[in-house]
C-alpha cells in the first residue's frame, strides 16, 4: 500500500525525534501537503521539512492534534499484524505484573497504540476507540484482540467526549460474544463486579490499584469515609482490609447499589453505610452530626479538565480537602487523590499544606502514589501521567 505524505515545517520534527508521538496542525507544511487533502482516519508517511521519512501516522485533519505516530518503521502501517504484535508486547508486561487477568491491557500512546484503550476483566474486554484511525480499523482491532486473548465477549464503550474532537459519534455496542451488564474482576485480593454497560468510563478504574492496596495498614480497625465512592473501589477494599465501619458517599444511586453489591460479594455488607448526595453537602451534614473518622479518602472526578480550569479547579480541591480534614479525628489519615492531569503533584501537596495550616493542624506526608504499571507513563508525553495520591497524617497543632 502506497501512503500519501504529510510534511512538517522546518524544525517541527524535533519533538518527534525526542520521542513524542503527536503532530499539531500548526506544525504541518500545508502548502506542500494540505490537511484538507486527508480524510479522518487516513494513514500517511510523516516527513521532515527536507523530505526525510519519520514514520507512519494516523491523520485527524480537523483536530488540533492532527496526526499521531503509529510506527517509526515504514514497513509497518496500522493493520492486524501490527496490532497483534503490540497487543502481545502489552500483554507480556501485564502477565508479569498481575496474577489475575484484570488490568488495563492497552493504555493508548504508552503502549504505542494511540487512541486505543482496553480494560480486561478476566474473559471480557472493554474497548475504547478515541481516534478516527482506530475507529476506521476497528475490525482489525477486534480480530487482533480475539486472536491474542480469546475472550468470551468484547464491548465497544465508545461514549467518551474524546471522540467529539475527532468528529466521531458516540455509541456502546457488543462487538463480540456476550457481555453481561456486570462483569467480575479481582483487585488486591478483593472481588468486585463492574457495570461495564452503564458505568463510568470502562466500568472500573484500575489506575488506583496500587494506592488502594496501600490502604491496608491504615484502615484496620478504623472508621473510614470514602468520598466520591463510585461502586466501592476504595471503600469496599477498606472494609475487606479490616476497617470497622465504612461510609461511602456518591451522588449516584446506581453507583451506591454497586457498593452494596460488591460489599455483599466480600462479606462486609454489615460494615457499610451508603450516603447518596453531593459530597460537599454530605460532609456538611456529617460535620453537623458530629461524625468523625479515622481515615478519609477523597478521590473526586477531575476538577481540572482543561488548562483554563486550573484556578477554579485548585480552589475546589482546596475546599474538598479542607472539609475532609474537618471530619478527621485528632490523629487521622487523609488519602487525597486526583485524576486531573493539569494538577501538578506539588500543587496538590501545597493545597493540603495550606488546608492544614488554615485549620491550625499539623500535616505529615506519609506516601506518594501514582497510577499503576498497567498505565505506564510515556516519558515524552506528560499527558500520560495523571494520577496522584497523597497519604497524609493530620495532627493537632500542639
Coordinates of C-alpha atoms in Angstrom, one line a residue:
X1 CA 0.0 0.0 0.0
X2 CA 1.4 3.4 -1.1
X3 CA 0.6 6.0 1.5
X4 CA 0.5 9.8 0.9
X5 CA 2.9 12.1 2.6
X6 CA 2.4 14.6 5.4
X7 CA 5.2 17.1 5.6
X8 CA 6.3 19.1 8.6
X9 CA 7.6 22.6 8.7
X10 CA 11.3 23.3 9.3
X11 CA 12.4 22.1 12.8
X12 CA 8.9 20.8 13.7
X13 CA 10.4 17.3 13.8
X14 CA 12.5 17.9 17.0
X15 CA 9.8 16.8 19.4
X16 CA 9.1 13.6 17.5
X17 CA 12.8 12.8 17.2
X18 CA 12.9 13.2 21.0
X19 CA 10.3 10.6 21.4
X20 CA 6.9 12.3 21.2
X21 CA 4.1 10.8 19.1
X22 CA 1.9 13.8 18.3
X23 CA 1.8 16.3 15.4
X24 CA -0.1 19.6 15.9
X25 CA -1.8 21.2 12.9
X26 CA 0.4 24.3 13.1
X27 CA 3.5 22.1 12.6
X28 CA 2.3 20.9 9.1
X29 CA 3.6 22.4 5.9
X30 CA 0.1 22.8 4.5
X31 CA 1.4 24.4 1.3
X32 CA 3.2 21.2 0.4
X33 CA 0.7 18.7 2.0
X34 CA -2.7 20.4 2.7
X35 CA -4.6 18.8 5.6
X36 CA -7.7 19.3 3.6
X37 CA -6.4 16.5 1.3
X38 CA -6.8 13.9 4.0
X39 CA -9.9 12.2 5.4
X40 CA -10.2 11.5 9.1
X41 CA -8.5 8.1 9.8
X42 CA -6.2 8.1 6.8
X43 CA -2.6 6.9 7.3
X44 CA 0.3 8.8 5.9
X45 CA 4.1 8.9 5.8
X46 CA 5.3 11.7 8.0
X47 CA 8.2 13.6 6.6
X48 CA 10.6 16.2 8.0
X49 CA 10.8 19.5 6.1
X50 CA 13.6 18.1 3.9
X51 CA 11.6 15.1 2.9
X52 CA 13.2 12.5 5.2
X53 CA 10.6 9.9 6.4
X54 CA 9.9 9.9 10.1
X55 CA 7.3 7.1 10.3
X56 CA 3.7 6.4 9.7
X57 CA 0.9 8.5 11.3
X58 CA -2.8 8.3 11.6
X59 CA -4.3 11.6 10.5
X60 CA -7.2 13.6 12.0
X61 CA -7.1 16.7 9.8
X62 CA -9.8 18.6 11.7
X63 CA -8.2 18.1 15.2
X64 CA -5.6 20.3 16.9
X65 CA -3.6 17.0 17.3
X66 CA -3.8 16.3 13.6
X67 CA -1.6 13.2 13.5
X68 CA -0.3 10.5 15.8
X69 CA 2.7 8.4 15.1
X70 CA 1.8 4.7 14.7
X71 CA 5.1 3.3 13.7
X72 CA 8.6 4.6 13.0
X73 CA 9.2 1.7 10.6
X74 CA 7.8 2.5 7.2
X75 CA 7.2 -1.3 6.6
X76 CA 4.6 -1.4 9.4
X77 CA 1.4 0.6 8.9
X78 CA -1.5 0.0 11.3
X79 CA -3.1 -3.3 10.4
X80 CA -4.0 -6.5 12.1
X81 CA -0.4 -7.7 12.1
X82 CA 1.0 -4.6 13.9
X83 CA -2.0 -4.7 16.3
X84 CA -1.3 -8.3 17.2
X85 CA 2.3 -7.6 17.8
X86 CA 1.7 -4.5 20.0
X87 CA -1.1 -6.3 22.0
X88 CA 1.3 -9.2 22.7
X89 CA 4.0 -6.8 23.9
X90 CA 1.5 -5.1 26.2
X91 CA 0.2 -8.4 27.4
X92 CA 3.7 -9.7 28.3
X93 CA 4.0 -6.8 30.8
X94 CA 0.7 -7.3 32.4
X95 CA 1.2 -11.1 32.7
X96 CA 4.4 -10.4 34.5
X97 CA 2.8 -8.0 37.0
X98 CA -0.6 -9.5 37.9
X99 CA -1.7 -12.9 39.0
X100 CA -5.3 -12.3 37.8
X101 CA -6.2 -11.2 34.2
X102 CA -7.8 -8.0 35.5
X103 CA -6.0 -4.8 34.4
X104 CA -5.7 -2.1 31.8
X105 CA -4.3 -4.1 28.8
X106 CA -3.7 -1.2 26.4
X107 CA -3.1 2.4 27.5
X108 CA -3.0 4.3 24.3
X109 CA 0.2 6.2 23.4
X110 CA 2.1 4.5 26.2
X111 CA 1.6 1.1 24.5
X112 CA 2.3 2.7 21.1
X113 CA -1.4 2.4 20.1
X114 CA -2.6 6.0 20.2
X115 CA -6.4 6.2 20.5
X116 CA -6.9 2.7 21.9
X117 CA -7.7 1.8 25.5
X118 CA -8.6 -1.8 26.5
X119 CA -9.5 -2.9 30.0
X120 CA -9.5 -6.6 30.8
X121 CA -12.0 -8.3 33.2
X122 CA -11.0 -12.0 33.1
X123 CA -12.6 -13.2 29.9
X124 CA -14.3 -9.9 28.9
X125 CA -12.7 -6.9 27.3
X126 CA -14.0 -3.3 27.3
X127 CA -12.5 -1.3 24.4
X128 CA -12.5 2.5 23.8
X129 CA -11.6 3.9 20.4
X130 CA -10.7 7.6 20.7
X131 CA -9.2 8.3 17.3
X132 CA -10.5 8.3 13.8
X133 CA -7.7 6.0 12.8
X134 CA -8.6 3.4 15.4
X135 CA -12.3 3.7 14.6
X136 CA -11.6 3.1 10.9
X137 CA -9.5 0.0 11.8
X138 CA -12.0 -1.3 14.4
X139 CA -12.4 -4.6 12.6
X140 CA -8.7 -5.2 12.7
X141 CA -8.6 -4.2 16.4
X142 CA -11.3 -6.7 17.2
X143 CA -9.7 -9.5 15.2
X144 CA -6.4 -8.9 16.9
X145 CA -7.9 -8.9 20.4
X146 CA -9.8 -12.1 19.7
X147 CA -6.8 -13.8 18.2
X148 CA -4.5 -12.9 21.1
X149 CA -6.8 -13.2 24.1
X150 CA -9.7 -15.5 23.0
X151 CA -12.3 -13.5 25.1
X152 CA -15.9 -14.6 25.8
X153 CA -17.0 -11.1 25.0
X154 CA -15.8 -7.7 23.8
X155 CA -17.6 -4.4 24.3
X156 CA -17.2 -1.2 22.4
X157 CA -17.5 1.5 25.1
X158 CA -17.2 4.4 22.7
X159 CA -19.2 7.1 24.6
X160 CA -16.4 9.4 25.8
X161 CA -16.0 13.1 25.0
X162 CA -12.6 12.4 23.4
X163 CA -14.5 11.2 20.3
X164 CA -16.1 14.6 19.8
X165 CA -12.8 16.3 18.8
X166 CA -12.3 13.5 16.2
X167 CA -15.8 14.0 14.8
X168 CA -16.8 10.5 15.8
X169 CA -20.3 9.5 17.0
X170 CA -20.7 8.1 20.5
X171 CA -22.0 4.5 21.0
X172 CA -21.9 1.5 23.2
X173 CA -22.2 -1.9 21.5
X174 CA -21.3 -5.5 21.9
X175 CA -18.6 -6.2 19.4
X176 CA -18.1 -10.0 20.0
X177 CA -19.6 -12.8 22.0
X178 CA -21.7 -12.0 25.1
X179 CA -21.0 -9.1 27.6
X180 CA -23.2 -9.1 30.7
X181 CA -24.2 -5.8 32.4
X182 CA -21.9 -6.5 35.3
X183 CA -18.5 -8.3 34.9
X184 CA -16.3 -9.9 37.5
X185 CA -12.8 -8.6 38.4
X186 CA -10.4 -9.0 41.3
X187 CA -8.2 -6.3 42.7
X188 CA -5.8 -6.7 45.6
X189 CA -7.5 -10.0 46.6
X190 CA -10.9 -8.3 46.8
X191 CA -13.7 -9.4 44.5
X192 CA -15.8 -6.9 42.5
X193 CA -18.4 -6.7 39.8
X194 CA -18.2 -3.6 37.4
X195 CA -21.1 -2.2 35.4
X196 CA -19.4 -2.1 32.1
X197 CA -22.5 -1.1 30.1
X198 CA -23.8 1.7 32.2
X199 CA -20.9 2.6 34.4
X200 CA -18.4 5.4 34.2
X201 CA -15.6 5.1 31.6
X202 CA -15.0 1.3 31.1
X203 CA -16.9 0.5 34.3
X204 CA -13.9 0.4 36.6
X205 CA -10.8 2.4 37.4
X206 CA -7.7 0.2 37.5
X207 CA -5.4 3.2 37.8
X208 CA -5.6 3.5 41.6
X209 CA -5.0 -0.2 42.2
X210 CA -1.6 0.2 43.9
X211 CA -2.8 3.2 46.0
X212 CA -5.8 1.2 47.2
X213 CA -3.6 -1.7 48.2
X214 CA -1.7 0.7 50.4
X215 CA -4.9 1.4 52.4
X216 CA -4.4 -1.9 54.4
X217 CA -2.1 -0.7 57.2
X218 CA -4.1 2.5 57.8
X219 CA -7.7 1.2 57.9
X220 CA -7.6 -1.9 60.1
X221 CA -10.0 -1.4 63.0
X222 CA -10.7 2.1 61.9
X223 CA -13.7 4.2 60.9
X224 CA -13.4 5.2 57.2
X225 CA -15.2 7.8 55.0
X226 CA -14.9 7.2 51.2
X227 CA -16.0 10.3 49.2
X228 CA -17.0 10.0 45.5
X229 CA -17.1 6.3 46.2
X230 CA -18.5 5.1 42.8
X231 CA -19.0 1.3 43.2
X232 CA -16.7 0.9 46.2
X233 CA -13.2 0.6 44.8
X234 CA -11.7 2.3 47.9
X235 CA -14.5 1.7 50.4
X236 CA -15.1 -2.0 49.9
X237 CA -11.4 -2.7 49.9
X238 CA -11.0 -0.7 53.2
X239 CA -13.7 -2.9 54.7
X240 CA -12.1 -6.1 53.3
X241 CA -8.8 -4.9 54.8
X242 CA -10.3 -4.8 58.3
X243 CA -11.9 -1.4 58.7
X244 CA -14.6 -1.4 61.5
X245 CA -17.0 0.8 59.6
X246 CA -17.1 2.5 56.2
X247 CA -19.3 5.3 54.9
X248 CA -19.5 5.6 51.1
X249 CA -20.7 8.9 49.6
X250 CA -21.8 9.3 46.0
X251 CA -24.3 11.3 44.1
X252 CA -25.4 8.3 42.1
X253 CA -27.9 5.8 43.5
X254 CA -26.8 3.4 40.8
X255 CA -23.2 3.6 42.0
X256 CA -24.2 3.0 45.6
X257 CA -26.2 -0.1 44.5
X258 CA -22.8 -1.2 43.2
X259 CA -21.2 -0.6 46.6
X260 CA -23.8 -2.8 48.3
X261 CA -23.4 -5.4 45.6
X262 CA -19.6 -5.5 46.0
X263 CA -19.7 -5.4 49.8
X264 CA -22.0 -8.4 49.8
X265 CA -19.6 -10.2 47.4
X266 CA -16.9 -9.9 50.1
X267 CA -19.0 -10.5 53.2
X268 CA -18.6 -7.0 54.5
X269 CA -22.1 -5.6 54.0
X270 CA -22.7 -5.0 57.7
X271 CA -19.8 -2.6 57.8
X272 CA -21.0 -0.3 55.0
X273 CA -23.2 2.8 55.2
X274 CA -24.2 4.4 51.9
X275 CA -24.9 8.1 51.7
X276 CA -26.5 9.4 48.4
X277 CA -25.8 13.0 47.6
X278 CA -23.3 15.8 46.8
X279 CA -20.0 15.1 48.6
X280 CA -19.7 18.7 49.8
X281 CA -23.3 18.7 51.2
X282 CA -22.7 15.3 52.7
X283 CA -19.6 16.5 54.5
X284 CA -21.5 19.5 56.0
X285 CA -24.2 17.1 57.3
X286 CA -21.7 14.7 58.7
X287 CA -19.9 17.6 60.4
X288 CA -23.1 19.0 61.9
X289 CA -24.0 15.5 63.1
X290 CA -20.6 15.4 64.9
X291 CA -19.5 12.4 62.9
X292 CA -15.7 11.8 62.9
X293 CA -13.5 9.4 61.1
X294 CA -10.0 7.9 61.4
X295 CA -9.5 7.8 57.7
X296 CA -11.0 10.0 54.9
X297 CA -10.5 9.2 51.2
X298 CA -11.1 11.9 48.6
X299 CA -11.0 10.6 45.0
X300 CA -13.1 13.1 43.0
X301 CA -13.7 13.3 39.3
X302 CA -11.3 15.6 37.5
X303 CA -11.9 19.2 38.7
X304 CA -9.4 20.4 36.1
X305 CA -10.2 19.2 32.6
X306 CA -8.5 22.0 30.7
X307 CA -5.7 24.4 31.5
X308 CA -8.2 27.3 31.8
X309 CA -9.8 25.4 34.7
X310 CA -6.7 25.3 36.8
X311 CA -7.5 28.3 39.1
X312 CA -11.1 27.2 39.8
X313 CA -10.2 23.6 40.0
X314 CA -7.4 24.1 42.6
X315 CA -9.9 26.1 44.7
X316 CA -12.3 23.1 44.5
X317 CA -9.5 20.7 45.6
X318 CA -8.8 23.1 48.5
X319 CA -12.4 23.2 49.6
X320 CA -12.7 19.4 49.4
X321 CA -9.6 18.6 51.3
X322 CA -10.2 21.2 54.0
X323 CA -13.7 19.9 54.6
X324 CA -12.3 16.3 54.7
X325 CA -9.8 17.3 57.3
X326 CA -12.5 18.8 59.5
X327 CA -14.1 15.3 59.7
X328 CA -10.9 13.6 60.9
X329 CA -10.2 12.6 64.4
X330 CA -7.2 14.3 66.1
X331 CA -4.8 11.7 64.7
X332 CA -6.3 11.0 61.4
X333 CA -5.3 9.8 57.9
X334 CA -6.3 11.7 54.7
X335 CA -5.9 10.0 51.4
X336 CA -6.1 12.8 48.8
X337 CA -6.3 11.6 45.2
X338 CA -6.6 13.4 41.9
X339 CA -7.1 12.3 38.3
X340 CA -6.6 15.8 36.9
X341 CA -3.6 15.7 34.6
X342 CA -3.3 19.5 34.8
X343 CA -2.9 19.4 38.6
X344 CA 0.7 19.0 39.5
X345 CA 1.6 16.8 42.4
X346 CA 3.5 19.7 44.1
X347 CA 0.4 21.9 43.8
X348 CA -1.8 19.2 45.4
X349 CA 0.8 19.0 48.2
X350 CA 0.7 22.7 48.7
X351 CA -3.1 22.7 48.7
X352 CA -3.0 20.1 51.5
X353 CA -0.4 22.1 53.5
X354 CA -2.5 25.3 53.1
X355 CA -5.7 23.5 54.2
X356 CA -4.0 22.0 57.3
X357 CA -2.5 25.4 58.3
X358 CA -5.8 27.1 57.8
X359 CA -7.4 24.7 60.3
X360 CA -4.4 25.0 62.6
X361 CA -3.4 21.4 62.1
X362 CA 0.0 19.8 61.5
X363 CA 0.4 17.6 58.5
X364 CA 2.8 14.7 57.7
X365 CA 3.1 13.5 54.2
X366 CA 3.5 9.7 54.5
X367 CA 3.2 8.3 51.0
X368 CA 3.1 9.4 47.4
X369 CA 1.2 7.3 45.0
X370 CA 0.8 7.2 41.2
X371 CA -1.0 5.2 38.6
X372 CA -0.2 1.5 38.4
X373 CA 2.2 0.0 35.9
X374 CA -0.7 -1.2 33.7
X375 CA -0.9 2.6 33.0
X376 CA 2.7 3.1 32.0
X377 CA 3.9 6.7 31.5
X378 CA 5.3 7.7 28.2
X379 CA 8.3 9.9 29.3
X380 CA 7.9 12.2 26.3
X381 CA 4.1 12.7 26.8
X382 CA 3.3 14.4 30.2
X383 CA -0.4 13.8 29.5
X384 CA 0.0 10.0 30.1
X385 CA 0.9 10.7 33.8
X386 CA -2.3 11.9 35.5
X387 CA -2.9 10.0 38.8
X388 CA -1.7 11.5 42.1
X389 CA -2.4 10.1 45.6
X390 CA -1.0 11.6 48.7
X391 CA -1.5 9.8 52.1
X392 CA -1.2 12.3 55.0
X393 CA -1.4 12.2 58.7
X394 CA -3.3 15.2 60.2
X395 CA -2.4 16.1 63.8
X396 CA -3.4 18.7 66.3
X397 CA -1.1 21.8 66.4
X398 CA 0.5 21.2 69.7

